[in-house]
């Protein structure tokens, strides 16, 4: 069965510093992986996704993620944090190719300090 | 840009009452989903719906829950007799396809059961 683990429920960085949010997955089939962001009082917005094309995936707002099969990881990075990046970030994997069910990680709250 | 909408944004109800949460998916999407997020916990899959049928449901989605697409635009989640533990944020999502396709989420309905 597919699952996702996000290491670190809270990450705090200074403005301008590197952002690294960790996600490891478990999947018995080639995975489809997603990063979503949730700003306060809003729904989930797709940042980027991996669908077995390029292993380095670029998303919106300067975020990118690299799929590493050997490490079963899909970590999210951004070279320079901005105050507006403060939000909750969710990694997710498709649980089934037949129904599209998404299985989410626990989420990581990103705090950006001035 | 097309978006998924949900009403109401907040609902307070008494235990044992029926509630109906409404969603308008993106118009050309074919696959519809409900997820929920209990405060402080991860986003959990409830049900997926395609071609006027449930494709998959989680163990959370028991006989108290039902979904319906009553017309060409709305997608509803009904909870027949609410329990305290149904208090959560409920998200509707829609997509054009299954594996690898982006699911677009609505802003959510916050349900509080007293």
mmCIF file of C-alpha atoms in Angstrom:
data_model
loop_
_atom_site.group_PDB
_atom_site.id
_atom_site.type_symbol
_atom_site.label_atom_id
_atom_site.label_comp_id
_atom_site.label_asym_id
_atom_site.label_seq_id
_atom_site.Cartn_x
_atom_site.Cartn_y
_atom_site.Cartn_z
ATOM 1 C CA UNK A 1 0.000 0.000 0.000
ATOM 2 C CA UNK A 2 1.124 3.514 -0.711
ATOM 3 C CA UNK A 3 2.078 5.887 2.089
ATOM 4 C CA UNK A 4 3.846 9.183 2.633
ATOM 5 C CA UNK A 5 5.963 10.385 5.547
ATOM 6 C CA UNK A 6 6.900 14.010 6.049
ATOM 7 C CA UNK A 7 9.802 14.513 8.408
ATOM 8 C CA UNK A 8 9.363 17.539 10.609
ATOM 9 C CA UNK A 9 5.936 18.918 11.444
ATOM 10 C CA UNK A 10 7.392 22.414 11.806
ATOM 11 C CA UNK A 11 10.265 24.005 9.913
ATOM 12 C CA UNK A 12 11.501 27.505 10.616
ATOM 13 C CA UNK A 13 13.826 29.422 8.303
ATOM 14 C CA UNK A 14 14.974 32.998 7.968
ATOM 15 C CA UNK A 15 13.881 35.073 5.030
ATOM 16 C CA UNK A 16 16.316 34.466 2.182
ATOM 17 C CA UNK A 17 17.455 31.090 3.506
ATOM 18 C CA UNK A 18 17.112 27.741 1.802
ATOM 19 C CA UNK A 19 13.840 25.908 2.317
ATOM 20 C CA UNK A 20 13.963 22.104 2.525
ATOM 21 C CA UNK A 21 10.828 20.128 3.311
ATOM 22 C CA UNK A 22 11.250 16.375 3.418
ATOM 23 C CA UNK A 23 8.953 13.733 2.019
ATOM 24 C CA UNK A 24 9.521 9.993 1.780
ATOM 25 C CA UNK A 25 7.093 7.657 0.131
ATOM 26 C CA UNK A 26 6.313 3.986 0.041
ATOM 27 C CA UNK A 27 4.781 2.581 -3.083
ATOM 28 C CA UNK A 28 4.532 -0.837 -4.670
ATOM 29 C CA UNK A 29 4.155 0.708 -8.112
ATOM 30 C CA UNK A 30 5.846 3.676 -9.799
ATOM 31 C CA UNK A 31 4.421 6.586 -7.844
ATOM 32 C CA UNK A 32 2.761 9.792 -8.831
ATOM 33 C CA UNK A 33 3.810 12.355 -6.240
ATOM 34 C CA UNK A 34 2.469 15.787 -5.421
ATOM 35 C CA UNK A 35 3.247 18.758 -3.236
ATOM 36 C CA UNK A 36 0.345 20.946 -2.185
ATOM 37 C CA UNK A 37 0.424 24.189 -0.195
ATOM 38 C CA UNK A 38 -2.304 25.425 2.122
ATOM 39 C CA UNK A 39 -2.349 29.067 3.112
ATOM 40 C CA UNK A 40 -4.353 30.031 6.199
ATOM 41 C CA UNK A 41 -8.099 29.665 5.681
ATOM 42 C CA UNK A 42 -7.657 28.501 2.098
ATOM 43 C CA UNK A 43 -7.855 25.244 0.212
ATOM 44 C CA UNK A 44 -5.009 23.144 -1.108
ATOM 45 C CA UNK A 45 -3.098 24.468 -4.088
ATOM 46 C CA UNK A 46 -0.830 22.340 -6.237
ATOM 47 C CA UNK A 47 2.820 23.387 -6.122
ATOM 48 C CA UNK A 48 4.221 20.672 -8.376
ATOM 49 C CA UNK A 49 3.908 17.019 -9.280
ATOM 50 C CA UNK A 50 6.022 14.097 -10.442
ATOM 51 C CA UNK A 51 4.516 11.833 -13.066
ATOM 52 C CA UNK A 52 7.532 9.787 -14.205
ATOM 53 C CA UNK A 53 8.936 12.305 -16.662
ATOM 54 C CA UNK A 54 11.870 14.455 -15.470
ATOM 55 C CA UNK A 55 13.093 13.631 -11.969
ATOM 56 C CA UNK A 56 13.665 17.306 -11.162
ATOM 57 C CA UNK A 57 10.299 19.004 -11.168
ATOM 58 C CA UNK A 58 9.837 22.755 -11.111
ATOM 59 C CA UNK A 59 6.706 24.249 -9.661
ATOM 60 C CA UNK A 60 5.131 27.559 -8.881
ATOM 61 C CA UNK A 61 6.594 30.279 -6.668
ATOM 62 C CA UNK A 62 10.177 29.111 -7.217
ATOM 63 C CA UNK A 63 9.736 25.688 -5.610
ATOM 64 C CA UNK A 64 11.178 22.502 -7.013
ATOM 65 C CA UNK A 65 11.420 18.882 -5.975
ATOM 66 C CA UNK A 66 13.622 15.990 -6.973
ATOM 67 C CA UNK A 67 12.361 12.434 -7.264
ATOM 68 C CA UNK A 68 14.977 9.981 -5.986
ATOM 69 C CA UNK A 69 13.872 6.406 -6.437
ATOM 70 C CA UNK A 70 16.889 4.973 -4.584
ATOM 71 C CA UNK A 71 16.013 7.035 -1.524
ATOM 72 C CA UNK A 72 12.220 6.869 -2.010
ATOM 73 C CA UNK A 73 12.204 10.620 -1.504
ATOM 74 C CA UNK A 74 10.569 13.655 -3.048
ATOM 75 C CA UNK A 75 11.912 16.573 -1.040
ATOM 76 C CA UNK A 76 10.699 20.107 -1.731
ATOM 77 C CA UNK A 77 13.200 22.946 -1.943
ATOM 78 C CA UNK A 78 13.345 26.650 -2.597
ATOM 79 C CA UNK A 79 16.668 28.507 -2.728
ATOM 80 C CA UNK A 80 15.494 31.641 -0.951
ATOM 81 C CA UNK A 81 12.525 31.812 1.396
ATOM 82 C CA UNK A 82 10.086 34.677 1.240
ATOM 83 C CA UNK A 83 7.737 35.770 3.984
ATOM 84 C CA UNK A 84 4.806 34.840 1.748
ATOM 85 C CA UNK A 85 5.961 31.193 1.736
ATOM 86 C CA UNK A 86 4.739 30.740 5.297
ATOM 87 C CA UNK A 87 2.065 28.059 5.004
ATOM 88 C CA UNK A 88 1.395 24.376 5.497
ATOM 89 C CA UNK A 89 2.859 22.009 2.914
ATOM 90 C CA UNK A 90 1.554 18.559 2.143
ATOM 91 C CA UNK A 91 3.222 15.774 0.216
ATOM 92 C CA UNK A 92 0.857 13.256 -1.360
ATOM 93 C CA UNK A 93 0.958 10.090 -3.438
ATOM 94 C CA UNK A 94 -1.701 8.591 -5.618
ATOM 95 C CA UNK A 95 -3.023 5.606 -3.712
ATOM 96 C CA UNK A 96 -4.476 3.933 -6.726
ATOM 97 C CA UNK A 97 -4.291 4.377 -10.457
ATOM 98 C CA UNK A 98 -7.900 3.217 -10.727
ATOM 99 C CA UNK A 99 -9.532 5.827 -8.536
ATOM 100 C CA UNK A 100 -7.135 8.705 -8.104
ATOM 101 C CA UNK A 101 -7.292 8.613 -4.314
ATOM 102 C CA UNK A 102 -4.588 10.860 -2.837
ATOM 103 C CA UNK A 103 -2.784 9.757 0.312
ATOM 104 C CA UNK A 104 -1.355 12.703 2.217
ATOM 105 C CA UNK A 105 1.494 13.101 4.627
ATOM 106 C CA UNK A 106 1.031 14.757 7.984
ATOM 107 C CA UNK A 107 1.996 18.153 6.648
ATOM 108 C CA UNK A 108 4.826 20.537 7.482
ATOM 109 C CA UNK A 109 4.223 24.043 8.720
ATOM 110 C CA UNK A 110 6.794 26.430 7.313
ATOM 111 C CA UNK A 111 7.562 29.506 9.367
ATOM 112 C CA UNK A 112 9.638 32.280 7.757
ATOM 113 C CA UNK A 113 11.331 34.704 10.131
ATOM 114 C CA UNK A 114 12.263 38.226 9.047
ATOM 115 C CA UNK B 1 -9.081 30.577 -13.996
ATOM 116 C CA UNK B 2 -11.732 27.966 -13.215
ATOM 117 C CA UNK B 3 -11.923 26.907 -9.590
ATOM 118 C CA UNK B 4 -13.773 24.553 -7.315
ATOM 119 C CA UNK B 5 -16.236 26.287 -5.030
ATOM 120 C CA UNK B 6 -17.797 25.048 -1.818
ATOM 121 C CA UNK B 7 -20.716 26.201 0.308
ATOM 122 C CA UNK B 8 -21.144 26.952 3.085
ATOM 123 C CA UNK B 9 -17.712 28.022 4.275
ATOM 124 C CA UNK B 10 -18.700 27.282 7.874
ATOM 125 C CA UNK B 11 -21.478 25.209 9.349
ATOM 126 C CA UNK B 12 -22.391 24.592 12.955
ATOM 127 C CA UNK B 13 -24.837 21.817 13.720
ATOM 128 C CA UNK B 14 -26.147 19.787 16.615
ATOM 129 C CA UNK B 15 -25.173 16.171 17.052
ATOM 130 C CA UNK B 16 -27.642 13.902 15.286
ATOM 131 C CA UNK B 17 -28.624 16.464 12.685
ATOM 132 C CA UNK B 18 -28.210 15.987 8.956
ATOM 133 C CA UNK B 19 -25.877 18.243 7.015
ATOM 134 C CA UNK B 20 -25.314 18.667 3.305
ATOM 135 C CA UNK B 21 -22.072 20.119 2.062
ATOM 136 C CA UNK B 22 -22.110 21.466 -1.446
ATOM 137 C CA UNK B 23 -19.435 21.697 -4.088
ATOM 138 C CA UNK B 24 -19.309 22.960 -7.641
ATOM 139 C CA UNK B 25 -16.401 21.209 -9.407
ATOM 140 C CA UNK B 26 -14.601 22.626 -12.423
ATOM 141 C CA UNK B 27 -17.001 22.304 -15.322
ATOM 142 C CA UNK B 28 -15.096 19.944 -17.656
ATOM 143 C CA UNK B 29 -13.854 17.662 -14.886
ATOM 144 C CA UNK B 30 -15.116 14.105 -14.665
ATOM 145 C CA UNK B 31 -13.749 12.822 -11.369
ATOM 146 C CA UNK B 32 -14.855 14.144 -8.008
ATOM 147 C CA UNK B 33 -13.589 13.623 -4.498
ATOM 148 C CA UNK B 34 -14.251 14.456 -0.887
ATOM 149 C CA UNK B 35 -11.499 14.672 1.709
ATOM 150 C CA UNK B 36 -11.565 15.786 5.300
ATOM 151 C CA UNK B 37 -9.046 17.242 7.698
ATOM 152 C CA UNK B 38 -9.647 17.005 11.417
ATOM 153 C CA UNK B 39 -7.972 19.893 13.220
ATOM 154 C CA UNK B 40 -4.276 19.226 13.624
ATOM 155 C CA UNK B 41 -4.364 16.031 11.566
ATOM 156 C CA UNK B 42 -3.613 15.131 7.996
ATOM 157 C CA UNK B 43 -5.947 15.337 5.033
ATOM 158 C CA UNK B 44 -7.845 12.045 4.657
ATOM 159 C CA UNK B 45 -9.583 10.625 1.608
ATOM 160 C CA UNK B 46 -13.288 9.947 1.998
ATOM 161 C CA UNK B 47 -14.694 9.030 -1.399
ATOM 162 C CA UNK B 48 -14.165 9.274 -5.138
ATOM 163 C CA UNK B 49 -16.977 9.541 -7.668
ATOM 164 C CA UNK B 50 -17.098 9.042 -11.410
ATOM 165 C CA UNK B 51 -19.877 8.504 -13.918
ATOM 166 C CA UNK B 52 -22.509 8.876 -11.193
ATOM 167 C CA UNK B 53 -21.046 6.103 -9.110
ATOM 168 C CA UNK B 54 -18.743 5.813 -6.142
ATOM 169 C CA UNK B 55 -15.371 4.535 -7.380
ATOM 170 C CA UNK B 56 -13.790 4.046 -3.996
ATOM 171 C CA UNK B 57 -14.548 4.912 -0.407
ATOM 172 C CA UNK B 58 -12.526 4.807 2.760
ATOM 173 C CA UNK B 59 -13.485 3.084 5.992
ATOM 174 C CA UNK B 60 -14.441 6.515 7.326
ATOM 175 C CA UNK B 61 -17.186 6.718 4.682
ATOM 176 C CA UNK B 62 -19.750 4.581 6.456
ATOM 177 C CA UNK B 63 -23.517 4.385 6.023
ATOM 178 C CA UNK B 64 -23.940 7.833 7.545
ATOM 179 C CA UNK B 65 -22.263 9.389 4.523
ATOM 180 C CA UNK B 66 -23.550 9.676 0.998
ATOM 181 C CA UNK B 67 -22.611 11.590 -2.126
ATOM 182 C CA UNK B 68 -24.671 12.745 -5.014
ATOM 183 C CA UNK B 69 -24.371 14.684 -8.225
ATOM 184 C CA UNK B 70 -27.943 15.917 -8.455
ATOM 185 C CA UNK B 71 -27.423 17.955 -11.599
ATOM 186 C CA UNK B 72 -24.687 18.771 -14.059
ATOM 187 C CA UNK B 73 -22.824 21.105 -11.778
ATOM 188 C CA UNK B 74 -23.220 20.272 -8.079
ATOM 189 C CA UNK B 75 -21.574 17.521 -6.068
ATOM 190 C CA UNK B 76 -22.824 17.040 -2.526
ATOM 191 C CA UNK B 77 -21.735 15.220 0.599
ATOM 192 C CA UNK B 78 -24.482 14.341 3.066
ATOM 193 C CA UNK B 79 -23.918 13.261 6.628
ATOM 194 C CA UNK B 80 -27.179 11.773 7.873
ATOM 195 C CA UNK B 81 -26.716 11.913 11.621
ATOM 196 C CA UNK B 82 -23.685 13.910 12.626
ATOM 197 C CA UNK B 83 -21.382 12.895 15.448
ATOM 198 C CA UNK B 84 -18.972 15.022 17.433
ATOM 199 C CA UNK B 85 -16.077 13.347 15.654
ATOM 200 C CA UNK B 86 -17.377 14.537 12.280
ATOM 201 C CA UNK B 87 -16.140 18.013 13.161
ATOM 202 C CA UNK B 88 -13.523 18.765 10.530
ATOM 203 C CA UNK B 89 -12.712 20.738 7.412
ATOM 204 C CA UNK B 90 -14.218 19.037 4.380
ATOM 205 C CA UNK B 91 -12.593 19.566 1.011
ATOM 206 C CA UNK B 92 -14.065 18.839 -2.377
ATOM 207 C CA UNK B 93 -11.738 18.209 -5.311
ATOM 208 C CA UNK B 94 -12.085 17.449 -8.989
ATOM 209 C CA UNK B 95 -9.859 16.293 -11.838
ATOM 210 C CA UNK B 96 -9.961 15.475 -15.531
ATOM 211 C CA UNK B 97 -8.449 12.045 -15.064
ATOM 212 C CA UNK B 98 -6.953 9.614 -12.599
ATOM 213 C CA UNK B 99 -3.342 8.650 -12.046
ATOM 214 C CA UNK B 100 -1.013 11.596 -12.345
ATOM 215 C CA UNK B 101 -3.763 14.115 -12.973
ATOM 216 C CA UNK B 102 -3.923 17.168 -10.769
ATOM 217 C CA UNK B 103 -6.774 17.357 -8.318
ATOM 218 C CA UNK B 104 -8.075 20.876 -7.815
ATOM 219 C CA UNK B 105 -9.332 21.578 -4.340
ATOM 220 C CA UNK B 106 -12.031 23.880 -3.109
ATOM 221 C CA UNK B 107 -11.544 26.199 -0.126
ATOM 222 C CA UNK B 108 -13.301 23.792 2.223
ATOM 223 C CA UNK B 109 -16.275 23.767 4.565
ATOM 224 C CA UNK B 110 -15.512 23.887 8.256
ATOM 225 C CA UNK B 111 -18.071 21.729 10.047
ATOM 226 C CA UNK B 112 -18.508 21.977 13.791
ATOM 227 C CA UNK B 113 -20.755 19.451 15.505
ATOM 228 C CA UNK B 114 -21.895 20.401 18.993
#
